[in-house]
């Protein structure tokens, strides 16, 4: 029976083969390298010849003050991003969904979605130029109001806002498209019936739109908290410098600096394992809460 099913849907299995191979080669096979976290890895001896040290690197990780500061930076920046950036695509989707002029609606969708196709190098360059203390548009506006120019990239009190704000600008459009796709699946008869009953637009949003969006919101929220500590190397590295590193360096940039540049492979692998375990725990807890609250989950 299973062979018959396989032959019946063989084209579908063939189409899925590249995706399966991608995850096997780039996701599952590299997991074997996690054993380096429990070794004193030697580049010339390899994994099989390197001595085992148990949990030594994990103990060093939590005893090291620099790591705790960087962990705190990661938690704060990721927390700001979750609180401030996650709701914005939902709000934009609700606003765009109410627009009746098709041309204007498509123009806005395209305008907010375009930055998603730019790399973080380009986004970083544009942001740094806009915030330049001498020629940046932001400081030119401040000068017009007789306010002293601010060196945003050189003042660590602004860097977290810059990182989160640039992320909102780049990725809000992507999330908006997903929510608009979910809104397109809502039966228009529900809105018509609500209008006949005298429901206002706000009442329709609360009683029809948001409940219909809740499964999509739950899934995207779970995916984001699963990557809570995996904030993104390139997103932060383009803004990182010696003046703001005390509040901007995160685990990903720390792994690059210590692991690759200083060749402390085992120590940074231990950090990677720690990140993965935290992400797994968060996504399992979030999934359990989501299934109880909304009936929807990742599994």
mmCIF file of C-alpha atoms in Angstrom:
data_model
loop_
_atom_site.group_PDB
_atom_site.id
_atom_site.type_symbol
_atom_site.label_atom_id
_atom_site.label_comp_id
_atom_site.label_asym_id
_atom_site.label_seq_id
_atom_site.Cartn_x
_atom_site.Cartn_y
_atom_site.Cartn_z
ATOM 1 C CA UNK A 1 0.000 0.000 0.000
ATOM 2 C CA UNK A 2 2.779 2.429 0.886
ATOM 3 C CA UNK A 3 4.624 1.633 -2.355
ATOM 4 C CA UNK A 4 1.422 2.233 -4.309
ATOM 5 C CA UNK A 5 0.969 5.607 -2.607
ATOM 6 C CA UNK A 6 4.599 6.451 -3.341
ATOM 7 C CA UNK A 7 4.186 5.680 -7.032
ATOM 8 C CA UNK A 8 0.890 7.540 -7.184
ATOM 9 C CA UNK A 9 2.403 10.759 -5.858
ATOM 10 C CA UNK A 10 5.938 10.247 -7.160
ATOM 11 C CA UNK A 11 6.030 13.651 -8.885
ATOM 12 C CA UNK A 12 5.155 15.402 -5.633
ATOM 13 C CA UNK A 13 7.928 13.521 -3.831
ATOM 14 C CA UNK A 14 10.380 14.415 -6.582
ATOM 15 C CA UNK A 15 9.401 18.073 -6.305
ATOM 16 C CA UNK A 16 9.992 17.980 -2.553
ATOM 17 C CA UNK A 17 13.378 16.262 -2.914
ATOM 18 C CA UNK A 18 15.490 19.460 -3.314
ATOM 19 C CA UNK A 19 13.943 20.910 -0.141
ATOM 20 C CA UNK A 20 14.559 17.686 1.773
ATOM 21 C CA UNK A 21 18.175 17.552 0.565
ATOM 22 C CA UNK A 22 18.680 21.184 1.610
ATOM 23 C CA UNK A 23 17.616 20.480 5.196
ATOM 24 C CA UNK A 24 19.593 17.254 5.377
ATOM 25 C CA UNK A 25 22.832 18.756 4.020
ATOM 26 C CA UNK A 26 22.714 22.205 5.617
ATOM 27 C CA UNK A 27 20.664 21.629 8.782
ATOM 28 C CA UNK A 28 20.932 18.028 10.015
ATOM 29 C CA UNK A 29 24.442 16.936 9.002
ATOM 30 C CA UNK A 30 26.043 20.049 10.613
ATOM 31 C CA UNK A 31 24.377 19.049 13.906
ATOM 32 C CA UNK A 32 27.118 16.429 14.301
ATOM 33 C CA UNK A 33 29.550 19.294 14.832
ATOM 34 C CA UNK A 34 27.778 20.111 18.119
ATOM 35 C CA UNK A 35 30.012 17.555 19.846
ATOM 36 C CA UNK A 36 32.778 20.189 19.642
ATOM 37 C CA UNK A 37 31.062 21.921 22.570
ATOM 38 C CA UNK A 38 32.137 19.000 24.776
ATOM 39 C CA UNK A 39 35.700 18.815 23.412
ATOM 40 C CA UNK A 40 38.860 20.902 23.351
ATOM 41 C CA UNK A 41 38.686 20.982 19.578
ATOM 42 C CA UNK A 42 41.954 20.823 17.686
ATOM 43 C CA UNK A 43 41.783 21.858 14.055
ATOM 44 C CA UNK A 44 44.430 19.318 13.016
ATOM 45 C CA UNK A 45 43.102 16.368 15.049
ATOM 46 C CA UNK A 46 39.482 16.923 14.046
ATOM 47 C CA UNK A 47 36.381 15.848 15.960
ATOM 48 C CA UNK A 48 37.453 12.226 16.327
ATOM 49 C CA UNK A 49 40.898 13.058 17.715
ATOM 50 C CA UNK A 50 40.157 16.027 19.956
ATOM 51 C CA UNK A 51 40.054 15.383 23.744
ATOM 52 C CA UNK A 52 36.763 15.445 25.630
ATOM 53 C CA UNK A 53 36.305 18.082 28.361
ATOM 54 C CA UNK A 54 32.656 17.566 29.319
ATOM 55 C CA UNK A 55 30.790 20.714 30.384
ATOM 56 C CA UNK A 56 33.904 22.836 30.845
ATOM 57 C CA UNK A 57 32.996 25.301 28.089
ATOM 58 C CA UNK A 58 29.469 25.745 29.421
ATOM 59 C CA UNK A 59 30.854 26.486 32.894
ATOM 60 C CA UNK A 60 33.282 28.997 31.395
ATOM 61 C CA UNK A 61 30.447 30.569 29.426
ATOM 62 C CA UNK A 62 28.335 31.414 32.474
ATOM 63 C CA UNK A 63 31.349 32.395 34.597
ATOM 64 C CA UNK A 64 32.629 34.874 32.001
ATOM 65 C CA UNK A 65 31.390 38.426 32.686
ATOM 66 C CA UNK A 66 31.708 39.506 29.039
ATOM 67 C CA UNK A 67 29.387 36.712 27.933
ATOM 68 C CA UNK A 68 26.739 37.732 30.495
ATOM 69 C CA UNK A 69 26.833 41.340 29.266
ATOM 70 C CA UNK A 70 26.443 40.195 25.656
ATOM 71 C CA UNK A 71 23.621 37.822 26.612
ATOM 72 C CA UNK A 72 21.881 40.754 28.290
ATOM 73 C CA UNK A 73 22.323 42.859 25.126
ATOM 74 C CA UNK A 74 20.830 40.068 23.031
ATOM 75 C CA UNK A 75 17.827 39.657 25.339
ATOM 76 C CA UNK A 76 17.138 43.406 25.437
ATOM 77 C CA UNK A 77 17.438 43.967 21.674
ATOM 78 C CA UNK A 78 15.408 40.851 20.837
ATOM 79 C CA UNK A 79 12.813 41.864 23.431
ATOM 80 C CA UNK A 80 12.490 45.355 21.942
ATOM 81 C CA UNK A 81 12.164 43.825 18.492
ATOM 82 C CA UNK A 82 9.442 41.426 19.651
ATOM 83 C CA UNK A 83 7.428 44.102 21.467
ATOM 84 C CA UNK A 84 7.813 46.934 18.945
ATOM 85 C CA UNK A 85 8.304 45.250 15.564
ATOM 86 C CA UNK A 86 5.950 42.265 15.768
ATOM 87 C CA UNK A 87 2.647 44.240 15.970
ATOM 88 C CA UNK A 88 3.506 46.693 13.172
ATOM 89 C CA UNK A 89 2.815 44.329 10.205
ATOM 90 C CA UNK A 90 -0.550 43.479 11.778
ATOM 91 C CA UNK A 91 -1.449 47.162 12.092
ATOM 92 C CA UNK A 92 -0.269 47.923 8.542
ATOM 93 C CA UNK A 93 -2.242 44.979 7.146
ATOM 94 C CA UNK A 94 -5.421 46.156 8.916
ATOM 95 C CA UNK A 95 -4.954 49.699 7.601
ATOM 96 C CA UNK A 96 -4.170 48.634 4.022
ATOM 97 C CA UNK A 97 -7.103 46.222 4.053
ATOM 98 C CA UNK A 98 -9.451 49.170 4.623
ATOM 99 C CA UNK A 99 -8.129 51.105 1.595
ATOM 100 C CA UNK A 100 -10.603 51.041 -1.290
ATOM 101 C CA UNK A 101 -8.471 52.723 -3.972
ATOM 102 C CA UNK A 102 -6.810 49.736 -5.666
ATOM 103 C CA UNK A 103 -3.946 51.745 -7.213
ATOM 104 C CA UNK A 104 -3.046 53.425 -3.921
ATOM 105 C CA UNK A 105 -3.328 50.101 -2.079
ATOM 106 C CA UNK A 106 -0.910 48.379 -4.465
ATOM 107 C CA UNK A 107 1.481 51.325 -4.370
ATOM 108 C CA UNK A 108 1.658 51.235 -0.565
ATOM 109 C CA UNK A 109 2.133 47.453 -0.550
ATOM 110 C CA UNK A 110 5.027 47.729 -3.012
ATOM 111 C CA UNK A 111 6.625 50.681 -1.205
ATOM 112 C CA UNK A 112 6.734 48.993 2.200
ATOM 113 C CA UNK A 113 7.713 45.606 0.749
ATOM 114 C CA UNK A 114 10.653 46.791 -1.391
ATOM 115 C CA UNK A 115 13.205 47.204 1.458
ATOM 116 C CA UNK A 116 12.884 43.494 2.225
ATOM 117 C CA UNK A 117 14.812 42.746 -0.981
ATOM 118 C CA UNK A 118 17.792 44.876 0.093
ATOM 119 C CA UNK A 119 20.698 43.268 1.925
ATOM 120 C CA UNK A 120 21.648 44.435 5.390
ATOM 121 C CA UNK A 121 24.815 45.983 3.934
ATOM 122 C CA UNK A 122 22.670 48.327 1.838
ATOM 123 C CA UNK A 123 20.187 48.960 4.663
ATOM 124 C CA UNK A 124 23.086 49.709 7.018
ATOM 125 C CA UNK A 125 24.713 52.074 4.539
ATOM 126 C CA UNK A 126 21.470 53.996 3.961
ATOM 127 C CA UNK A 127 20.737 54.203 7.689
ATOM 128 C CA UNK A 128 24.240 55.370 8.593
ATOM 129 C CA UNK A 129 24.092 58.009 5.847
ATOM 130 C CA UNK A 130 20.686 59.247 7.059
ATOM 131 C CA UNK A 131 22.010 59.495 10.630
ATOM 132 C CA UNK A 132 25.355 61.082 9.741
ATOM 133 C CA UNK A 133 26.167 63.972 12.144
ATOM 134 C CA UNK A 134 27.303 66.210 9.263
ATOM 135 C CA UNK A 135 25.305 65.357 6.128
ATOM 136 C CA UNK A 136 22.531 63.088 7.411
ATOM 137 C CA UNK A 137 18.917 64.099 6.782
ATOM 138 C CA UNK A 138 17.942 63.494 10.416
ATOM 139 C CA UNK A 139 20.579 65.858 11.773
ATOM 140 C CA UNK A 140 19.740 68.435 9.109
ATOM 141 C CA UNK A 141 16.192 68.483 10.458
ATOM 142 C CA UNK A 142 17.532 68.809 14.009
ATOM 143 C CA UNK A 143 19.692 71.742 12.917
ATOM 144 C CA UNK A 144 16.616 73.435 11.453
ATOM 145 C CA UNK A 145 15.113 73.345 14.964
ATOM 146 C CA UNK A 146 18.402 74.647 16.468
ATOM 147 C CA UNK A 147 19.212 71.279 18.068
ATOM 148 C CA UNK A 148 22.814 70.133 18.216
ATOM 149 C CA UNK A 149 23.672 67.258 15.823
ATOM 150 C CA UNK A 150 23.707 63.788 17.358
ATOM 151 C CA UNK A 151 26.338 61.183 16.498
ATOM 152 C CA UNK A 152 23.933 58.243 16.516
ATOM 153 C CA UNK A 153 26.528 55.627 15.568
ATOM 154 C CA UNK A 154 28.993 56.848 18.179
ATOM 155 C CA UNK A 155 26.576 57.068 21.110
ATOM 156 C CA UNK A 156 25.662 53.691 22.589
ATOM 157 C CA UNK A 157 22.406 55.071 24.022
ATOM 158 C CA UNK A 158 20.904 55.226 20.510
ATOM 159 C CA UNK A 159 22.259 52.069 18.891
ATOM 160 C CA UNK A 160 19.520 49.681 20.041
ATOM 161 C CA UNK A 161 16.867 52.037 18.673
ATOM 162 C CA UNK A 162 18.756 52.212 15.365
ATOM 163 C CA UNK A 163 18.998 48.405 15.103
ATOM 164 C CA UNK A 164 15.341 47.774 15.913
ATOM 165 C CA UNK A 165 14.103 50.715 13.827
ATOM 166 C CA UNK A 166 16.050 49.678 10.735
ATOM 167 C CA UNK A 167 14.696 46.146 11.129
ATOM 168 C CA UNK A 168 11.140 47.472 11.209
ATOM 169 C CA UNK A 169 11.755 49.490 8.056
ATOM 170 C CA UNK A 170 13.238 46.513 6.217
ATOM 171 C CA UNK A 171 10.918 43.677 7.270
ATOM 172 C CA UNK A 172 7.550 45.197 8.195
ATOM 173 C CA UNK A 173 6.393 44.898 4.585
ATOM 174 C CA UNK A 174 7.153 41.176 4.464
ATOM 175 C CA UNK A 175 4.963 40.463 7.492
ATOM 176 C CA UNK A 176 2.247 42.744 6.104
ATOM 177 C CA UNK A 177 2.008 40.673 2.917
ATOM 178 C CA UNK A 178 1.510 37.506 4.972
ATOM 179 C CA UNK A 179 -1.287 39.062 7.012
ATOM 180 C CA UNK A 180 -2.939 40.531 3.907
ATOM 181 C CA UNK A 181 -2.961 37.046 2.384
ATOM 182 C CA UNK A 182 -4.731 35.769 5.500
ATOM 183 C CA UNK A 183 -7.223 38.663 5.333
ATOM 184 C CA UNK A 184 -8.031 37.801 1.724
ATOM 185 C CA UNK A 185 -9.387 34.449 2.915
ATOM 186 C CA UNK A 186 -12.062 35.984 5.153
ATOM 187 C CA UNK A 187 -15.597 35.562 3.827
ATOM 188 C CA UNK A 188 -16.936 39.036 2.775
ATOM 189 C CA UNK A 189 -20.426 37.935 3.801
ATOM 190 C CA UNK A 190 -19.338 38.196 7.431
ATOM 191 C CA UNK A 191 -18.607 41.911 7.034
ATOM 192 C CA UNK A 192 -21.838 42.446 5.137
ATOM 193 C CA UNK A 193 -23.854 40.762 7.855
ATOM 194 C CA UNK A 194 -22.024 42.793 10.515
ATOM 195 C CA UNK A 195 -22.771 46.043 8.650
ATOM 196 C CA UNK A 196 -26.457 45.167 8.416
ATOM 197 C CA UNK A 197 -26.456 44.574 12.182
ATOM 198 C CA UNK A 198 -24.986 48.048 12.667
ATOM 199 C CA UNK A 199 -21.437 47.056 13.619
ATOM 200 C CA UNK A 200 -18.859 49.824 13.233
ATOM 201 C CA UNK A 201 -15.512 49.306 11.469
ATOM 202 C CA UNK A 202 -13.737 48.964 14.806
ATOM 203 C CA UNK A 203 -16.312 46.396 15.952
ATOM 204 C CA UNK A 204 -15.854 44.440 12.711
ATOM 205 C CA UNK A 205 -12.094 44.409 13.195
ATOM 206 C CA UNK A 206 -12.436 43.165 16.783
ATOM 207 C CA UNK A 207 -15.111 40.537 16.099
ATOM 208 C CA UNK A 208 -14.218 39.307 12.591
ATOM 209 C CA UNK A 209 -10.781 40.393 11.371
ATOM 210 C CA UNK A 210 -8.620 39.788 14.448
ATOM 211 C CA UNK A 211 -10.123 36.356 15.269
ATOM 212 C CA UNK A 212 -9.557 35.325 11.638
ATOM 213 C CA UNK A 213 -5.932 36.535 11.841
ATOM 214 C CA UNK A 214 -5.250 34.835 15.162
ATOM 215 C CA UNK A 215 -3.947 31.504 13.705
ATOM 216 C CA UNK A 216 -1.485 33.380 11.454
ATOM 217 C CA UNK A 217 -0.412 35.646 14.312
ATOM 218 C CA UNK A 218 0.159 32.609 16.554
ATOM 219 C CA UNK A 219 2.322 30.779 13.987
ATOM 220 C CA UNK A 220 4.469 33.811 13.172
ATOM 221 C CA UNK A 221 4.855 34.630 16.874
ATOM 222 C CA UNK A 222 6.026 31.092 17.609
ATOM 223 C CA UNK A 223 8.544 31.243 14.765
ATOM 224 C CA UNK A 224 9.909 34.535 16.109
ATOM 225 C CA UNK A 225 10.305 33.413 19.714
ATOM 226 C CA UNK A 226 11.981 30.223 18.475
ATOM 227 C CA UNK A 227 14.719 32.464 17.057
ATOM 228 C CA UNK A 228 14.733 34.807 20.052
ATOM 229 C CA UNK A 229 18.480 34.502 20.720
ATOM 230 C CA UNK A 230 19.288 34.108 17.030
ATOM 231 C CA UNK A 231 18.792 37.809 16.295
ATOM 232 C CA UNK A 232 20.962 37.907 13.188
ATOM 233 C CA UNK A 233 24.659 38.538 12.660
ATOM 234 C CA UNK A 234 24.450 40.793 9.604
ATOM 235 C CA UNK A 235 21.631 42.904 11.060
ATOM 236 C CA UNK A 236 23.839 44.041 13.945
ATOM 237 C CA UNK A 237 27.342 43.783 12.497
ATOM 238 C CA UNK A 238 26.745 46.553 9.928
ATOM 239 C CA UNK A 239 26.125 49.025 12.782
ATOM 240 C CA UNK A 240 28.712 47.713 15.228
ATOM 241 C CA UNK A 241 31.787 49.758 16.147
ATOM 242 C CA UNK A 242 34.036 50.293 19.156
ATOM 243 C CA UNK A 243 31.927 53.202 20.437
ATOM 244 C CA UNK A 244 28.624 51.302 20.639
ATOM 245 C CA UNK A 245 29.741 47.688 21.124
ATOM 246 C CA UNK A 246 29.031 47.756 24.869
ATOM 247 C CA UNK A 247 25.278 47.880 24.167
ATOM 248 C CA UNK A 248 25.085 46.521 20.630
ATOM 249 C CA UNK A 249 27.187 43.363 20.526
ATOM 250 C CA UNK A 250 25.014 40.253 20.566
ATOM 251 C CA UNK A 251 25.710 36.518 20.703
ATOM 252 C CA UNK A 252 26.009 36.154 16.925
ATOM 253 C CA UNK A 253 28.643 38.884 16.578
ATOM 254 C CA UNK A 254 30.418 37.579 19.686
ATOM 255 C CA UNK A 255 30.575 34.078 18.162
ATOM 256 C CA UNK A 256 32.088 35.553 15.001
ATOM 257 C CA UNK A 257 34.684 37.583 16.920
ATOM 258 C CA UNK A 258 35.702 34.913 19.426
ATOM 259 C CA UNK A 259 35.015 31.759 17.443
ATOM 260 C CA UNK A 260 36.221 32.598 13.953
ATOM 261 C CA UNK A 261 38.701 35.417 14.490
ATOM 262 C CA UNK A 262 40.193 34.049 17.730
ATOM 263 C CA UNK A 263 39.625 30.395 16.740
ATOM 264 C CA UNK A 264 37.925 29.356 20.001
ATOM 265 C CA UNK A 265 35.734 26.842 18.203
ATOM 266 C CA UNK A 266 34.655 24.698 21.141
ATOM 267 C CA UNK A 267 33.688 27.627 23.335
ATOM 268 C CA UNK A 268 31.558 29.289 20.677
ATOM 269 C CA UNK A 269 29.998 25.950 19.714
ATOM 270 C CA UNK A 270 28.879 25.683 23.343
ATOM 271 C CA UNK A 271 27.251 29.100 22.962
ATOM 272 C CA UNK A 272 25.518 27.892 19.809
ATOM 273 C CA UNK A 273 24.190 24.822 21.613
ATOM 274 C CA UNK A 274 22.950 27.046 24.433
ATOM 275 C CA UNK A 275 21.097 29.237 21.922
ATOM 276 C CA UNK A 276 19.498 26.211 20.281
ATOM 277 C CA UNK A 277 18.332 24.727 23.585
ATOM 278 C CA UNK A 278 16.814 28.040 24.700
ATOM 279 C CA UNK A 279 15.057 28.416 21.328
ATOM 280 C CA UNK A 280 13.682 24.863 21.550
ATOM 281 C CA UNK A 281 12.363 25.427 25.085
ATOM 282 C CA UNK A 282 10.752 28.745 24.126
ATOM 283 C CA UNK A 283 9.041 27.333 21.064
ATOM 284 C CA UNK A 284 7.738 24.302 22.986
ATOM 285 C CA UNK A 285 6.357 26.495 25.767
ATOM 286 C CA UNK A 286 4.909 28.964 23.274
ATOM 287 C CA UNK A 287 3.330 26.176 21.258
ATOM 288 C CA UNK A 288 1.689 24.684 24.363
ATOM 289 C CA UNK A 289 0.291 28.086 25.395
ATOM 290 C CA UNK A 290 -0.871 28.825 21.852
ATOM 291 C CA UNK A 291 -2.733 25.519 21.506
ATOM 292 C CA UNK A 292 -4.530 26.080 24.789
ATOM 293 C CA UNK A 293 -5.382 29.705 24.044
ATOM 294 C CA UNK A 294 -6.214 29.564 20.318
ATOM 295 C CA UNK A 295 -6.261 25.905 19.343
ATOM 296 C CA UNK A 296 -3.468 26.577 16.821
ATOM 297 C CA UNK A 297 0.180 25.551 17.013
ATOM 298 C CA UNK A 298 3.177 24.454 15.001
ATOM 299 C CA UNK A 299 2.577 20.793 15.867
#
